Amino acid sequence: MNLQHLRAIAGVGIVLGTLLFCASHACAQEPTAPAGSPSAGPAVPAGSVVSALPGTTWPPSPVPFFRGNAIPDSASPTVPLAGGYLSLFRLIFYVGLLSFWVWSSAWVNEDSTSLKVRSDFWNSVMFAAGATGLLLGITSPSFFLAFVLIGASTGTPLGLYVKERNAKVPEKAKVLTPEHIRRVGIRLLARVGINIGGDGEVGSGNGPDIQFVGRTETGRIDTSRTKQVENSRGFMAAKELVYDALIRRATDIHLEPREDTMNIRMRIDGVMYPVEPFDRALGDSVLNIFKVLGAMDITEKRRSLDGSFRALTEGREIDFRVATQGIRGGEKMSLRILDQSGSTGSLPELGFRKALEEKLLQIVHQPHGLLVVCGPTGAGKSTTLYAALKSIDAYQHNIITIEDPVEYQMANITQIEVNTKSGQTFGSSLRSILRQDPDVIMVGEIRDEETAQIACQAANTGHNVFSTVHANDSITALFRLLDLGVEPFLFASSISGILAQRLARRLCPKCKEAYRPKAEFLKQANLPVDRIEKFYRPPKDPKEECTACGGLGYRGRIGVFEFLEINDRLRDMIREKAPLSQLKSEARKNGMLYMQEEGLRLVVKGLTSIEELMRVVK
């Protein structure tokens, strides 16, 4: 049932409700009219008995006969006069309740659809409860009872829906809270010319509670760019798009032009999901707004551009990395979302098994050495390195990072952003910071021979160095660094460990369902058939949309790791340029588990599904 159907049915309900109201309440009784009125018969003395039929008598009516509503006579207040057939007060009251029912049902339809909070279920509940309350109310003999029935039937499902949707959205997006009521009151008073709450209050205007902050080409804050776009056509649509992405926990927003529309897709927990598109004109306006905020040339649509801007909402600072690319039929834009408020956690929060976590902490806290984290783009490498830095006392150690760009701001840590346009690369920055007396150095990525050579030299000269490299697994990462031109003896003496990782989606704890795996699969995976009774997966046929995950079956992600600890035997094999098979055999003897084996541990514990593991680990 969509919004148009709901409004049509509600309109019919208003008409029927008014007619039933007239029949049940306005004409519920027909008292006698006052003496002498044109419609009344001859006056009957009080206390007399009127003969109706032979052998029967009726007692006299204590109230004179009249038609319509009772309107007291100013000369004789106890004697009513003839009036209209409708009670205007009750009519206005019922029409008001019906209007509130229509408005609240339309709001629930739009809100539940945008938030994916069981839209079909709540639309049916709102319509059925309102219609039932209306029918019971207008047929009730008591006006007070009718008020209770209609009010309760409309307000109760609305309150239950508000409770469910408030549990899913951030604090500032909740409705009917004291803060929400205060903001609505401020806006209503502002419409009649009473301004309270200050001009600088974030979100005091219309639309979502979010404020954009532009930046210059060098990355400095530029508030003038925000003022340039505030009156643009697509400004409100841009705010709603960003706010919707934050509510959905998206990490990326993609705007993809088509012939008549601007398609929108969001990456949630590593998977792309389409959302409602813009029409082409509005989509181009939204894209230009983001380009202005990011100090990008809006007239350039063929050459690739990049920029950044910031958004403030609910006391959080959200950074956006913007990149455009001219494609056939228009200009594509991607926005990377970096939430500074919930940026980094600790190593125990990443999901390591206990033995692996202890080995990793030993390497993180050693006085010198090189720790490399490898994996594809979006595998959470930077998050792991930030967690490692967070476990080190930043007051007793001089920690310096070189990043491209700086994704998360950390207290008491010197963070340097690479700027290739000015000639500041990873290699040149790493060479210069060695003269800044660092204890711990984090290099965002080892891309070339110069950076790899300096990182290994720094690890050999008493510095603890963390970095990343693009490789599929730990053994491949080892050969990748050797292929960059690092001398085997230098690399063997500096490397301490290589951590390969992927991110798998967590199963939603509320809607995941258990099933018994096949014995053949358990045998192939070297799992005990008699000890494993069930695996978990997303619901195959969900009866209703889950409020925790929005019907996706997954919420959040967890790491799948493979850790190669370098011992003396492996160092000798690296110096001797041993083949891949021998290095793998020695690593297995040293206790290394493959990524698939680590992932099966998560499947057995019910944290993820076997299908998700096979998707991320090949």
XYZ file of C-alpha atoms in Angstrom:
618
model
C 0.000 0.000 0.000
C 1.646 3.273 -1.090
C 1.014 6.837 0.039
C -1.478 7.626 -2.733
C -3.652 4.645 -1.792
C -3.505 5.671 1.849
C -4.606 9.227 1.152
C -7.453 8.093 -1.098
C -8.787 5.669 1.499
C -8.437 8.264 4.231
C -10.400 10.792 2.150
C -13.253 8.334 1.758
C -13.050 7.717 5.492
C -13.529 11.413 6.215
C -16.715 11.547 4.142
C -18.172 8.357 5.606
C -17.171 9.372 9.097
C -18.935 12.716 8.788
C -22.123 11.093 7.498
C -22.130 8.484 10.244
C -21.431 11.181 12.782
C -24.466 13.164 11.638
C -26.657 10.077 11.898
C -25.448 8.917 15.309
C -24.693 12.046 17.329
C -26.456 15.039 15.893
C -29.793 13.225 15.534
C -29.526 10.796 18.434
C -32.629 12.133 20.170
C -35.753 14.019 19.186
C -37.011 16.006 22.170
C -40.255 17.988 22.118
C -40.469 21.505 20.807
C -41.538 24.489 22.920
C -45.167 25.411 23.104
C -46.381 27.677 20.420
C -43.733 26.670 17.919
C -45.024 26.068 14.372
C -44.164 22.409 14.479
C -45.611 21.731 17.891
C -49.175 20.672 18.536
C -51.468 22.178 21.159
C -49.823 22.853 24.512
C -50.189 20.118 27.092
C -50.527 21.166 30.715
C -47.834 19.806 32.973
C -48.850 16.703 34.876
C -51.703 15.775 32.553
C -52.080 12.376 30.959
C -52.309 12.056 27.209
C -54.376 9.283 25.667
C -52.584 7.595 22.822
C -54.842 4.678 21.980
C -58.002 3.394 23.620
C -57.043 1.766 26.881
C -53.443 3.176 26.939
C -51.883 6.331 28.360
C -48.426 7.942 28.014
C -46.815 10.077 30.690
C -46.175 13.681 29.666
C -42.705 14.597 28.237
C -40.791 16.811 30.697
C -39.054 18.619 27.781
C -41.049 20.469 25.113
C -40.662 19.103 21.585
C -38.231 20.762 19.176
C -36.135 19.804 16.166
C -32.379 20.190 15.943
C -29.882 21.048 18.684
C -30.872 22.539 22.017
C -30.120 26.286 22.100
C -31.113 27.942 25.401
C -33.506 30.874 25.197
C -32.148 34.048 26.718
C -35.542 34.837 28.193
C -36.120 31.349 29.534
C -32.777 29.470 29.769
C -34.401 26.201 30.763
C -36.494 26.090 27.613
C -34.511 25.155 24.471
C -35.200 26.624 21.084
C -34.970 24.926 17.709
C -31.423 24.794 16.221
C -29.366 23.129 13.471
C -29.028 19.421 12.896
C -25.158 19.347 13.314
C -23.059 19.885 16.432
C -20.316 22.156 15.108
C -18.010 21.487 18.046
C -18.175 17.733 17.579
C -17.892 18.045 13.811
C -14.705 20.102 14.107
C -13.358 17.679 16.703
C -13.927 14.599 14.526
C -12.567 16.239 11.385
C -9.477 17.236 13.374
C -8.938 13.666 14.562
C -9.414 12.361 11.037
C -6.936 14.901 9.695
C -4.407 13.873 12.345
C -4.892 10.232 11.364
C -4.272 11.024 7.687
C -1.206 13.145 8.458
C 0.331 10.648 10.896
C -0.294 7.736 8.506
C 1.380 9.625 5.655
C 4.350 10.500 7.883
C 4.747 6.890 9.045
C 4.646 5.744 5.407
C 7.352 8.175 4.275
C 9.535 7.796 7.371
C 9.399 3.990 7.525
C 10.156 3.748 3.805
C 13.229 5.986 4.038
C 14.541 4.264 7.183
C 13.463 0.742 6.119
C 11.581 0.142 9.354
C 8.969 -2.466 8.333
C 7.128 -0.056 6.075
C 4.350 -2.427 4.942
C 3.680 -3.599 8.493
C 3.359 -0.125 9.999
C 1.254 1.193 7.089
C -1.229 -1.638 7.645
C -1.275 -1.107 11.409
C -1.873 2.644 11.116
C -4.700 2.218 8.621
C -6.413 -0.678 10.403
C -6.177 0.912 13.853
C -7.398 4.298 12.655
C -10.325 2.856 10.703
C -11.358 0.629 13.612
C -11.159 3.497 16.093
C -13.192 5.728 13.786
C -15.937 3.124 13.392
C -16.129 2.464 17.140
C -15.990 6.158 17.954
C -18.790 7.364 15.712
C -21.096 4.553 16.804
C -20.431 5.158 20.493
C -23.342 6.737 22.436
C -20.893 8.735 24.593
C -18.881 11.632 23.250
C -16.137 11.091 25.841
C -15.888 7.392 24.953
C -15.662 8.285 21.269
C -12.785 10.665 22.063
C -10.907 7.922 23.956
C -11.459 5.271 21.274
C -10.377 7.396 18.317
C -7.452 8.978 20.141
C -6.133 5.674 21.475
C -6.531 3.838 18.153
C -4.543 6.543 16.329
C -1.987 7.441 18.976
C -1.060 3.957 20.206
C 0.366 2.558 16.918
C 2.015 5.917 16.241
C 3.739 5.775 19.624
C 4.874 2.186 19.051
C 6.296 3.112 15.653
C 8.141 6.120 17.104
C 9.681 3.866 19.761
C 10.917 1.411 17.128
C 12.303 4.008 14.717
C 14.001 5.998 17.523
C 15.940 2.871 18.486
C 17.425 2.785 14.982
C 18.415 6.415 14.347
C 21.020 8.684 15.995
C 20.107 10.789 19.028
C 19.405 14.006 17.120
C 17.199 12.181 14.589
C 14.812 10.913 17.256
C 11.300 12.412 17.395
C 8.965 13.307 20.264
C 11.929 13.679 22.616
C 12.287 16.849 24.746
C 15.059 18.081 22.429
C 12.968 17.416 19.318
C 9.937 19.181 20.787
C 12.153 22.144 21.699
C 13.527 22.399 18.143
C 10.042 22.184 16.629
C 8.835 24.903 18.994
C 11.735 27.152 18.011
C 10.949 26.704 14.314
C 7.237 27.384 14.806
C 7.957 30.527 16.801
C 10.431 31.654 14.137
C 7.670 31.476 11.512
C 5.650 34.080 13.393
C 8.655 36.317 13.953
C 9.784 35.153 17.401
C 13.421 34.070 17.139
C 14.972 32.231 20.079
C 17.837 29.760 20.325
C 20.506 31.858 18.574
C 21.601 32.171 14.987
C 24.601 29.923 15.376
C 22.722 26.805 16.408
C 23.589 23.931 14.106
C 20.536 22.518 12.460
C 18.251 25.392 13.510
C 17.068 25.733 9.937
C 14.908 23.407 7.934
C 16.021 19.986 6.826
C 18.331 17.475 8.503
C 20.451 18.521 11.466
C 23.693 18.803 9.507
C 25.987 21.677 8.538
C 28.506 21.650 5.688
C 31.941 23.258 6.058
C 33.868 23.928 2.849
C 37.620 23.735 2.364
C 40.223 25.413 0.178
C 42.511 23.632 -2.283
C 45.140 23.328 0.472
C 42.649 21.733 2.875
C 42.017 24.734 5.121
C 38.487 25.489 6.334
C 36.624 27.993 4.137
C 33.225 29.024 5.496
C 32.565 31.251 2.480
C 32.056 28.157 0.322
C 29.258 27.053 2.610
C 27.461 30.360 2.090
C 27.845 30.027 -1.671
C 25.787 26.837 -1.802
C 23.166 27.511 0.913
C 20.714 29.046 -1.559
C 21.390 26.585 -4.367
C 18.588 24.442 -5.722
C 19.948 21.081 -4.612
C 21.262 22.148 -1.186
C 18.456 20.475 0.768
C 18.743 17.308 -1.338
C 22.504 17.231 -0.667
C 21.925 17.490 3.091
C 19.319 14.731 3.017
C 21.609 12.472 0.950
C 24.521 12.860 3.376
C 22.317 12.485 6.443
C 20.692 9.356 5.023
C 24.140 7.877 4.367
C 25.198 8.536 7.972
C 22.049 6.884 9.334
C 22.655 3.833 7.134
C 26.309 3.618 8.334
C 27.587 3.992 4.774
C 31.307 4.440 4.101
C 30.990 5.659 0.498
C 28.433 7.494 -1.657
C 28.509 7.126 -5.445
C 26.672 9.508 -7.812
C 26.446 7.921 -11.253
C 24.893 9.888 -14.160
C 22.456 8.236 -16.540
C 20.412 9.665 -19.382
C 17.471 10.946 -17.306
C 18.513 10.236 -13.720
C 21.431 10.457 -11.326
C 21.739 7.020 -9.760
C 22.833 6.853 -6.120
C 24.574 3.899 -4.513
C 25.985 3.541 -1.001
C 28.587 1.127 0.296
C 27.349 -0.361 3.568
C 29.555 -2.912 5.355
C 31.626 -3.255 2.196
C 28.705 -4.008 -0.169
C 27.073 -1.578 -2.603
C 23.338 -0.908 -2.250
C 21.232 1.281 -4.574
C 19.019 3.987 -3.073
C 16.394 6.282 -4.540
C 17.898 8.217 -7.494
C 17.633 11.937 -8.270
C 16.313 13.289 -11.522
C 19.197 14.365 -13.732
C 18.874 18.135 -13.198
C 18.694 17.828 -9.411
C 21.511 15.280 -9.384
C 23.797 17.624 -11.335
C 22.993 20.401 -8.844
C 23.874 18.165 -5.896
C 27.128 17.143 -7.579
C 28.072 20.811 -8.149
C 27.362 21.623 -4.490
C 29.858 18.984 -3.368
C 32.398 20.303 -5.890
C 32.058 23.858 -4.559
C 32.451 22.655 -0.964
C 35.580 20.734 -1.962
C 37.189 23.677 -3.825
C 36.832 21.935 -7.188
C 36.241 23.558 -10.574
C 32.567 23.074 -11.466
C 33.232 23.915 -15.134
C 35.686 21.031 -15.513
C 33.726 17.852 -16.207
C 36.123 15.697 -18.225
C 39.314 15.728 -16.165
C 39.411 13.869 -12.837
C 39.351 16.123 -9.771
C 39.627 15.582 -6.030
C 38.867 17.616 -2.933
C 37.482 17.428 0.567
C 34.979 19.077 2.885
C 33.541 18.523 6.348
C 30.091 18.116 7.881
C 29.024 18.772 11.477
C 26.109 16.856 12.974
C 25.173 15.804 16.501
C 28.492 16.955 17.869
C 30.381 14.774 15.353
C 32.888 15.832 12.719
C 32.563 13.941 9.449
C 35.232 14.331 6.759
C 34.425 13.675 3.090
C 37.001 12.867 0.402
C 35.554 13.785 -2.993
C 36.737 12.423 -6.343
C 35.197 12.984 -9.776
C 35.748 11.364 -13.145
C 34.319 12.257 -16.534
C 32.505 9.323 -18.090
C 30.249 8.791 -21.048
C 27.110 10.842 -20.488
C 28.296 12.989 -17.598
C 30.468 13.203 -14.515
C 30.686 10.515 -11.833
C 31.450 11.399 -8.210
C 32.407 9.287 -5.209
C 32.463 10.524 -1.622
C 34.456 8.669 1.033
C 32.995 9.156 4.521
C 35.437 9.381 7.438
C 33.708 9.656 10.802
C 36.166 11.223 13.246
C 34.018 10.497 16.322
C 34.082 6.686 16.107
C 37.366 6.426 14.280
C 39.684 4.068 16.106
C 39.330 1.252 18.586
C 41.799 -0.947 20.397
C 43.378 -4.166 19.144
C 41.153 -6.412 21.327
C 38.075 -4.840 19.707
C 39.133 -5.975 16.217
C 38.307 -9.653 16.840
C 41.713 -11.324 17.105
C 41.890 -14.699 18.767
C 43.769 -14.549 22.051
C 47.043 -16.173 20.924
C 47.265 -14.024 17.790
C 46.497 -10.856 19.765
C 49.319 -11.570 22.234
C 51.835 -12.127 19.417
C 50.761 -8.925 17.700
C 51.025 -6.877 20.906
C 54.576 -8.155 21.464
C 55.600 -6.856 18.039
C 53.742 -3.547 18.504
C 55.550 -2.845 21.785
C 59.023 -3.983 20.726
C 61.693 -1.245 20.547
C 62.428 -1.656 16.829
C 61.280 -3.606 13.796
C 58.917 -3.460 10.831
C 55.270 -4.550 10.993
C 53.473 -4.732 7.652
C 49.684 -5.039 7.223
C 48.504 -6.191 3.799
C 45.188 -6.606 2.023
C 43.116 -5.085 -0.774
C 41.582 -1.612 -0.666
C 38.912 -1.375 2.014
C 40.229 -4.303 4.053
C 40.696 -2.176 7.189
C 44.506 -1.927 7.110
C 44.587 1.668 8.362
C 42.124 0.851 11.134
C 44.417 -1.924 12.389
C 47.457 0.375 12.374
C 45.538 3.100 14.207
C 44.526 0.531 16.828
C 48.178 -0.484 17.178
C 49.227 3.146 17.673
C 46.474 3.619 20.222
C 47.929 0.816 22.351
C 51.227 2.747 22.643
C 51.628 5.482 25.257
C 51.750 8.661 23.168
C 53.122 10.707 26.084
C 56.220 8.578 26.571
C 56.853 7.979 22.866
C 57.278 10.340 19.945
C 54.840 8.945 17.352
C 54.845 10.365 13.807
C 52.626 9.249 10.923
C 52.859 9.884 7.166
C 49.486 9.408 5.460
C 47.741 10.072 2.177
C 45.395 11.477 3.335
C 45.140 11.716 7.128
C 41.986 9.674 7.693
C 41.533 9.989 11.469
C 42.922 12.584 13.848
C 44.641 11.159 16.928
C 45.591 13.095 20.063
C 49.268 13.670 20.925
C 50.441 12.154 17.627
C 52.207 14.110 14.869
C 50.366 13.411 11.614
C 51.819 14.473 8.245
C 49.758 14.483 5.050
C 51.469 13.649 1.786
C 51.178 16.326 -0.919
C 52.528 15.091 -4.241
C 51.776 18.430 -5.952
C 54.349 20.159 -3.756
C 56.831 17.292 -4.029
C 56.174 15.865 -0.555
C 56.079 12.094 -1.047
C 56.231 9.150 1.336
C 59.952 8.730 0.706
C 60.932 12.380 1.183
C 58.709 12.753 4.259
C 60.087 9.568 5.817
C 63.662 10.747 5.233
C 62.958 14.090 6.918
C 61.109 12.792 10.001
C 64.040 10.534 10.901
C 65.691 13.759 12.075
C 62.692 14.483 14.379
C 63.763 11.877 16.969
C 60.781 9.516 16.437
C 60.178 6.367 18.460
C 57.299 5.013 16.363
C 56.726 5.742 12.662
C 53.632 4.859 10.668
C 53.930 5.009 6.879
C 50.532 4.949 5.200
C 51.675 2.748 2.311
C 54.912 1.409 0.851
C 54.580 2.114 -2.867
C 58.101 2.419 -4.232
C 61.686 1.332 -3.692
C 62.737 4.544 -1.935
C 60.027 4.249 0.733
C 60.709 0.527 1.244
C 64.462 1.074 1.615
C 64.119 3.923 4.122
C 61.463 2.024 6.150
C 63.753 -1.004 6.490
C 66.716 1.180 7.390
C 64.640 2.994 10.039
C 63.550 -0.352 11.522
C 67.215 -1.398 11.748
C 68.301 1.843 13.443
C 66.107 1.634 16.536
C 62.672 2.724 15.279
C 59.421 0.811 15.383
C 57.893 1.144 11.902
C 54.314 0.274 10.860
C 53.172 0.298 7.252
C 50.842 -1.279 4.688
C 51.229 -2.881 1.288
C 48.722 -4.152 -1.271
C 48.941 -7.952 -1.384
C 46.531 -10.859 -1.094
C 48.198 -12.762 1.754
C 51.157 -12.567 4.089
C 53.576 -14.683 1.983
C 52.725 -12.673 -1.148
C 53.353 -9.438 0.761
C 56.801 -10.672 1.702
C 57.725 -11.221 -1.967
C 56.055 -7.944 -2.910
C 58.487 -6.009 -0.691
C 61.428 -7.930 -2.121
C 60.208 -7.143 -5.652
C 60.300 -3.417 -4.839
C 64.093 -3.677 -4.720
C 64.860 -4.068 -1.025
C 68.005 -6.104 -0.406
C 67.118 -9.506 1.138
C 69.627 -9.143 3.993
C 68.256 -5.679 4.888
C 64.650 -6.829 4.712
C 65.297 -10.048 6.675
C 66.911 -8.179 9.562
C 64.188 -5.500 9.764
C 60.899 -7.382 9.278
C 59.118 -8.558 12.461
C 55.733 -9.711 11.184
C 53.234 -9.515 8.338
C 49.489 -9.370 9.004
C 47.072 -10.094 6.138
C 43.416 -9.285 6.659
C 39.937 -8.993 5.191
C 36.680 -7.614 6.561
C 33.631 -9.909 6.654
C 30.143 -8.772 7.492
C 28.783 -9.711 10.903
C 25.513 -11.599 11.016
C 22.674 -9.639 12.573
C 22.201 -11.101 16.074
C 18.446 -10.503 15.986
C 17.434 -12.149 12.730
C 20.150 -14.719 11.953
C 18.865 -18.263 11.634
C 20.548 -21.559 12.464
C 20.876 -24.536 10.115
C 22.737 -27.820 10.153
C 25.726 -27.924 7.773
C 26.362 -30.895 5.549
C 28.781 -33.528 6.870
C 30.694 -33.538 3.568
C 31.476 -29.845 3.875
C 32.652 -30.226 7.469
C 35.023 -33.006 6.435
C 36.436 -30.926 3.577
C 36.988 -28.037 5.991
C 38.706 -30.344 8.523
C 36.023 -29.617 11.126
C 34.744 -32.268 13.569
C 31.407 -33.533 12.298
C 30.241 -34.789 15.690
C 31.008 -31.531 17.556
C 29.468 -28.938 15.216
C 25.697 -28.983 15.241
C 24.801 -25.751 13.493
C 25.978 -22.801 11.434
C 24.185 -19.461 11.067
C 23.075 -17.475 8.042
C 20.791 -14.523 7.194
C 17.088 -15.438 7.071
C 16.213 -16.944 3.702
C 12.562 -15.918 3.866
C 12.237 -13.045 6.371
C 8.664 -12.590 7.556
C 9.230 -8.941 8.380
C 12.048 -6.446 8.081
C 14.501 -6.574 10.996
C 14.791 -3.290 12.891
C 18.466 -3.869 13.752
C 19.864 -4.480 10.252
C 17.106 -3.037 8.047
C 16.490 -6.382 6.369
C 20.092 -6.818 5.147
C 20.844 -9.763 7.432
C 24.217 -8.275 8.393
C 25.236 -5.387 10.643
C 28.845 -4.288 11.061
C 32.029 -6.104 10.097
C 34.683 -8.257 11.718
C 38.282 -8.936 10.722
C 39.580 -12.185 9.219
C 43.345 -12.364 9.754
C 46.447 -14.297 8.755
C 49.595 -13.534 10.743
C 53.128 -14.467 9.673
C 55.553 -14.127 12.564
C 59.156 -13.940 11.420
C 61.540 -16.192 13.383
C 65.249 -16.838 12.893
C 64.691 -19.732 10.506
C 62.481 -17.593 8.245
C 65.056 -14.780 8.318
C 67.702 -17.166 7.047
C 65.377 -18.393 4.291
C 64.632 -14.807 3.222
C 68.365 -14.018 2.999
C 68.840 -17.140 0.898
C 65.867 -16.223 -1.354
C 64.065 -19.495 -0.596
C 61.105 -20.422 -2.861
C 57.506 -19.745 -1.921
C 56.638 -23.363 -1.043
C 59.467 -23.624 1.496
C 58.500 -20.343 3.165
C 54.875 -21.508 3.469
C 55.951 -24.840 4.935
C 58.127 -23.154 7.553
C 55.381 -20.651 8.414
C 52.951 -23.517 9.010
C 55.461 -25.221 11.274
C 55.681 -21.952 13.188
C 51.918 -22.066 13.870
C 50.526 -19.804 11.147
C 46.860 -20.373 10.266
C 45.579 -19.543 6.805
C 42.921 -16.886 6.471
C 40.273 -19.477 5.591
C 41.015 -21.343 8.812
C 40.731 -18.177 10.884
C 37.468 -17.389 9.114
C 35.979 -20.803 9.867
C 36.478 -20.051 13.547
C 34.170 -17.053 13.125
C 31.619 -19.162 11.234
C 31.563 -21.808 13.979
C 31.044 -19.084 16.610
C 28.066 -17.732 14.641
C 29.655 -14.332 13.956
C 29.447 -14.593 10.168
C 28.137 -16.965 7.506
C 30.037 -19.411 5.350
C 28.765 -17.584 2.226
C 30.200 -14.294 3.491
C 33.531 -15.934 4.303
C 33.768 -17.390 0.806
C 32.955 -13.968 -0.640
C 35.834 -12.156 1.036
C 38.411 -14.963 1.253
C 39.187 -16.739 -2.014
